[in-house]
Short mmCIF file of C-alpha atoms in Angstrom, two decimals:
data_model
loop_
_atom_site.label_atom_id
_atom_site.label_comp_id
_atom_site.label_asym_id
_atom_site.label_seq_id
_atom_site.Cartn_x
_atom_site.Cartn_y
_atom_site.Cartn_z
CA UNK A 142 81.33 132.77 121.10
CA UNK A 143 83.64 130.78 119.34
CA UNK A 144 87.21 130.65 119.97
CA UNK A 145 90.06 130.25 118.27
CA UNK A 146 93.41 129.03 119.50
CA UNK A 147 95.38 130.29 116.48
CA UNK A 148 99.42 130.38 116.06
CA UNK A 149 101.15 134.26 116.07
CA UNK A 150 103.31 133.38 113.35
CA UNK A 151 100.56 132.90 110.70
CA UNK A 152 99.55 136.43 112.18
CA UNK A 153 102.03 138.40 111.11
CA UNK A 154 101.91 137.06 107.38
CA UNK A 155 100.49 139.07 104.90
CA UNK A 156 96.56 138.85 104.16
CA UNK A 157 96.49 139.85 100.37
CA UNK A 158 93.70 138.00 98.74
CA UNK A 159 95.20 134.81 96.48
CA UNK A 160 95.28 135.21 92.30
CA UNK A 161 96.59 133.30 89.76
CA UNK A 162 100.48 133.46 89.66
CA UNK A 163 101.84 136.02 87.75
CA UNK A 164 104.67 134.58 84.79
CA UNK A 165 107.50 134.06 86.53
CA UNK A 166 111.41 134.14 85.00
CA UNK A 167 112.18 130.87 83.87
CA UNK A 168 113.92 128.28 86.43
CA UNK A 169 117.25 127.00 85.98
CA UNK A 170 117.24 123.22 85.08
CA UNK A 171 117.53 120.75 88.19
CA UNK A 172 120.95 119.69 88.08
CA UNK A 173 119.71 115.74 88.73
CA UNK A 174 121.99 115.37 91.98
CA UNK A 175 120.83 113.25 94.66
CA UNK A 176 122.57 113.63 98.15
CA UNK A 177 122.47 111.54 101.63
CA UNK A 178 122.08 114.01 104.12
CA UNK A 179 121.22 111.58 107.33
CA UNK A 180 120.01 108.45 107.73
CA UNK A 181 117.41 106.62 111.08
CA UNK A 182 115.96 103.80 111.24
CA UNK A 183 114.53 101.56 108.86
CA UNK A 184 112.38 100.21 111.54
CA UNK A 185 110.32 103.68 111.35
CA UNK A 186 107.93 104.15 108.51
CA UNK A 187 107.56 107.62 107.29
CA UNK A 188 104.19 108.92 107.15
CA UNK A 189 105.06 112.36 105.69
CA UNK A 190 107.84 115.06 105.76
CA UNK A 191 108.21 118.38 105.97
CA UNK A 192 111.65 120.97 106.31
CA UNK A 193 111.14 123.69 108.22
CA UNK A 194 112.96 127.52 107.16
CA UNK A 195 116.21 126.31 110.21
CA UNK A 196 116.39 122.77 108.51
CA UNK A 197 114.75 121.05 111.16
CA UNK A 198 113.28 118.14 109.44
CA UNK A 199 110.53 116.53 110.46
CA UNK A 200 109.04 112.99 109.97
CA UNK A 201 105.82 111.30 111.13
CA UNK A 202 106.46 107.52 112.21
CA UNK A 203 103.14 106.08 111.49
CA UNK A 204 104.23 102.84 112.79
CA UNK A 205 104.56 104.14 116.43
CA UNK A 206 102.40 107.23 116.14
CA UNK A 207 104.80 110.19 116.77
CA UNK A 208 106.56 112.84 115.19
CA UNK A 209 110.12 112.76 115.20
CA UNK A 210 112.67 115.93 114.42
CA UNK A 211 116.20 115.71 113.23
CA UNK A 212 118.60 117.27 112.79
CA UNK A 213 120.86 115.83 110.20
CA UNK A 214 125.02 115.24 109.93
CA UNK A 215 125.36 113.48 106.52
CA UNK A 216 125.70 110.89 108.38
CA UNK A 217 122.82 110.53 110.41
CA UNK A 218 119.72 111.76 112.07
CA UNK A 219 120.20 113.32 115.55
CA UNK A 220 116.87 113.49 116.94
CA UNK A 221 116.06 116.69 118.89
CA UNK A 222 112.60 115.87 120.23
CA UNK A 223 109.48 113.47 119.29
CA UNK A 224 105.74 114.16 120.02
CA UNK A 225 103.09 111.33 120.45
CA UNK A 226 100.47 111.55 117.82
CA UNK A 227 96.50 110.88 118.42
CA UNK A 228 96.01 109.28 115.66
CA UNK A 229 97.84 107.45 112.96
CA UNK A 230 96.64 109.73 109.93
CA UNK A 231 97.45 112.69 111.50
CA UNK A 232 99.92 114.00 108.93
CA UNK A 233 102.21 116.54 108.50
CA UNK A 234 101.12 120.04 106.71
CA UNK A 235 104.15 121.73 104.57
CA UNK A 236 103.88 125.63 104.18
CA UNK A 237 105.14 126.15 107.93
CA UNK A 238 108.76 127.36 107.90
CA UNK A 239 108.06 128.59 111.79
CA UNK A 240 108.36 125.19 112.97
CA UNK A 241 105.79 122.21 112.17
CA UNK A 242 102.20 121.98 111.45
CA UNK A 243 100.34 117.94 111.93
CA UNK A 244 96.78 118.31 110.51
CA UNK A 245 94.46 115.57 112.59
CA UNK A 246 91.58 114.55 110.54
CA UNK A 247 89.87 112.77 113.24
CA UNK A 248 89.32 116.05 115.45
CA UNK A 249 89.58 118.31 112.07
CA UNK A 250 91.97 120.82 113.15
CA UNK A 251 95.48 121.53 112.67
CA UNK A 252 97.83 121.37 115.07
CA UNK A 253 101.24 123.82 115.44
CA UNK A 254 104.65 123.41 116.89
CA UNK A 255 107.55 125.41 117.22
CA UNK A 256 110.82 124.22 115.76
CA UNK A 257 111.47 123.15 119.39
CA UNK A 258 108.31 121.41 119.72
CA UNK A 259 106.52 123.78 121.93
CA UNK A 260 102.70 123.84 120.98
CA UNK A 261 101.97 127.66 119.48
CA UNK A 262 98.29 127.21 117.96
CA UNK A 263 95.75 124.87 116.59
CA UNK A 264 93.01 126.07 114.26
CA UNK A 265 89.89 124.44 113.63
CA UNK A 266 88.25 123.47 110.43
CA UNK A 267 85.02 121.89 111.48
CA UNK A 268 82.76 120.79 108.44
CA UNK A 269 85.72 119.52 106.77
CA UNK A 270 87.32 116.73 105.97
CA UNK A 271 90.85 116.88 106.15
CA UNK A 272 92.47 114.28 103.93
CA UNK A 273 95.25 116.75 102.61
CA UNK A 274 96.63 120.11 103.39
CA UNK A 275 98.75 122.89 102.46
CA UNK A 276 98.93 126.61 103.69
CA UNK A 277 100.75 129.10 102.04
CA UNK A 278 102.87 132.12 102.49
CA UNK A 279 99.59 134.37 103.34
CA UNK A 280 98.82 131.89 105.72
CA UNK A 281 95.92 130.70 104.23
CA UNK A 282 94.86 127.68 104.50
CA UNK A 283 93.62 124.64 101.34
CA UNK A 284 92.01 121.49 102.99
CA UNK A 285 91.17 118.65 100.62
CA UNK A 286 87.72 116.69 101.27
CA UNK A 287 88.28 113.49 99.63
CA UNK A 288 84.89 112.36 99.80
CA UNK A 289 83.26 115.71 98.26
CA UNK A 290 85.91 116.00 96.06
CA UNK A 291 86.00 119.54 96.98
CA UNK A 292 89.35 122.26 98.10
CA UNK A 293 87.76 124.41 101.41
CA UNK A 294 90.69 127.28 101.97
CA UNK A 295 90.75 129.20 105.83
CA UNK A 296 91.94 132.11 106.20
CA UNK A 297 94.33 131.60 109.14
CA UNK A 298 92.12 132.43 112.14
CA UNK A 299 89.86 129.57 110.77
CA UNK A 300 87.30 131.82 108.85
CA UNK A 301 85.58 129.96 105.93
CA UNK A 302 86.95 131.66 102.90
CA UNK A 303 86.08 130.03 99.88
CA UNK A 304 85.35 126.06 98.45
CA UNK A 305 85.47 124.77 95.03
CA UNK A 306 84.87 121.53 93.40
CA UNK A 307 87.91 119.59 91.93
CA UNK A 308 86.93 118.67 88.05
CA UNK A 309 88.24 116.58 85.54
CA UNK A 310 90.86 114.25 86.27
CA UNK A 311 88.21 111.22 85.78
CA UNK A 312 87.02 108.89 88.60
CA UNK A 313 90.62 108.64 90.68
CA UNK A 314 89.44 109.97 94.52
CA UNK A 315 91.56 112.39 94.87
CA UNK A 316 94.86 111.75 97.39
CA UNK A 317 97.09 115.13 97.61
CA UNK A 318 97.07 118.62 97.46
CA UNK A 319 99.78 121.05 96.98
CA UNK A 320 99.75 124.93 96.97
CA UNK A 321 101.98 127.21 95.39
CA UNK A 322 103.13 129.95 97.93
CA UNK A 323 101.42 132.70 96.21
CA UNK A 324 98.32 130.33 96.85
CA UNK A 325 97.60 131.46 93.53
CA UNK A 326 97.53 127.88 91.91
CA UNK A 327 96.46 124.45 93.38
CA UNK A 328 97.73 121.15 92.19
CA UNK A 329 95.11 118.10 92.98
CA UNK A 330 96.06 114.04 92.62
CA UNK A 331 94.98 110.71 93.20
CA UNK A 332 97.22 107.17 92.13
CA UNK A 333 95.28 106.20 89.68
CA UNK A 334 95.25 107.57 85.62
CA UNK A 335 93.74 110.55 86.20
CA UNK A 336 96.92 112.69 86.11
CA UNK A 337 97.79 115.39 88.32
CA UNK A 338 95.19 118.80 87.98
CA UNK A 339 96.30 122.46 88.59
CA UNK A 340 93.56 124.97 89.76
CA UNK A 341 93.67 128.28 90.31
CA UNK A 342 93.71 128.98 93.71
CA UNK A 343 89.73 129.61 92.77
CA UNK A 344 89.07 127.18 91.36
CA UNK A 345 89.77 127.03 87.69
CA UNK A 346 91.09 124.60 86.01
CA UNK A 347 94.24 125.60 83.92
CA UNK A 348 96.00 122.13 82.89
CA UNK A 349 96.58 118.42 83.54
CA UNK A 350 99.32 116.26 83.78
CA UNK A 351 100.13 113.11 83.16
CA UNK A 352 101.25 109.78 85.37
CA UNK A 353 99.98 108.83 88.89
CA UNK A 354 101.84 110.83 91.74
CA UNK A 355 101.72 110.29 95.01
CA UNK A 356 102.84 113.42 96.98
CA UNK A 357 102.92 116.87 95.49
CA UNK A 358 104.83 120.93 96.15
CA UNK A 359 105.86 123.42 94.83
CA UNK A 360 108.91 125.76 94.47
CA UNK A 361 109.10 129.38 94.51
CA UNK A 362 108.88 129.17 90.66
CA UNK A 363 105.41 127.33 90.54
CA UNK A 364 107.69 124.02 89.34
CA UNK A 365 105.24 121.37 90.66
CA UNK A 366 107.34 118.49 92.15
CA UNK A 367 105.45 114.89 92.47
CA UNK A 368 106.79 111.59 93.52
CA UNK A 369 104.71 108.11 93.14
CA UNK A 370 104.63 105.03 94.94
CA UNK A 371 107.28 103.32 93.24
CA UNK A 372 109.68 105.88 93.82
CA UNK A 373 110.00 107.88 90.86
CA UNK A 374 110.37 111.69 91.07
CA UNK A 375 109.71 114.91 88.67
CA UNK A 376 109.45 118.02 88.21
CA UNK A 377 107.58 119.63 85.59
CA UNK A 378 106.49 123.57 84.90
CA UNK A 379 103.09 123.67 86.29
CA UNK A 380 100.78 125.14 83.92
CA UNK A 381 103.04 123.31 80.63
CA UNK A 382 102.19 119.75 80.76
CA UNK A 383 103.24 119.37 76.72
CA UNK A 384 107.28 120.25 78.41
CA UNK A 385 107.06 117.30 80.36
CA UNK A 386 109.77 116.31 83.63
CA UNK A 387 112.72 118.19 83.52
CA UNK A 388 113.78 115.86 86.23
CA UNK A 389 117.53 114.31 84.11
CA UNK A 390 117.15 111.06 85.07
CA UNK A 391 113.76 109.31 85.22
CA UNK A 392 114.57 105.62 86.83
CA UNK A 393 113.61 105.21 90.12
CA UNK A 394 116.15 106.75 92.45
CA UNK A 395 114.53 105.89 95.82
CA UNK A 396 112.79 103.44 98.21
CA UNK A 397 109.09 102.28 97.19
CA UNK A 398 106.80 104.85 99.35
CA UNK A 399 108.63 107.52 99.30
CA UNK A 400 108.06 110.77 100.73
CA UNK A 401 109.24 114.31 99.40
CA UNK A 402 108.59 117.80 100.75
CA UNK A 403 110.51 120.91 99.29
CA UNK A 404 112.49 123.46 101.07
CA UNK A 405 111.96 126.95 101.37
CA UNK A 406 115.73 126.40 99.11
CA UNK A 407 114.29 124.98 96.71
CA UNK A 408 115.75 121.91 97.44
CA UNK A 409 113.05 118.72 97.47
CA UNK A 410 113.68 116.75 100.51
CA UNK A 411 112.93 112.26 99.94
CA UNK A 412 112.51 109.86 103.47
CA UNK A 413 112.18 106.50 102.96
CA UNK A 414 114.04 103.21 103.58
CA UNK A 415 115.95 104.65 106.42
CA UNK A 416 117.80 107.40 104.91
CA UNK A 417 116.94 111.16 104.46
CA UNK A 418 118.17 112.46 101.00
CA UNK A 419 118.26 116.01 99.21
CA UNK A 420 117.47 116.89 95.22
CA UNK A 421 118.77 119.51 93.39
#
């Protein structure tokens, strides 16, 4: 018998099936405000970022194979705890707000930790490469398999729900994925000219946004935030690429190679160059 160890927090979430997100009232446009909420050692090579519902910040450090959890004071980042990484390619998975989740691509599994750094569970995704991943509010796990150009969806116990191929987007290798909180929208992008493609949670191609992106994240209004490798940020209506970016300042504002996450408060957090910044 196959045994799985999964976080109790996910088991309590709704198991309603993902569906195309219904229309939402227009969200207020961002103000374009950027504030520094903490500073950390510039020797840390930030590889991924997450902010849980308590405001705790998690950053993977590629230079020393570890994940660091911070409390931000405005002047500095106060270290809460540190966890070792089994492999340098492990990254934080957005969407698990009761602590943090790490994807282990080599082990093909997701590892869950409490906000105090204690292990709370694991979920095996055997059979799929884990090149990017995200969790929706129902606890379903969306995994990007770059080689097969496929998104694979698992339930919170690790059982396969569905998979769908990525269509469109040219020949770019898909490198980043985001899922809306309802699970109704999936965004996939590469760093080439193919742009960002928006799919339904079942794989129907809905829209294409121009421009390269390094990381993606949805907010509660189903807007898609992105940051490119030069540090330029944008925010767009997922299903309306013709409207362009709502971010009022198109100039480069962040360190090259910075990483981004969108917190439960719908603010984008960016880590890079020794600073954690909040965008509103």
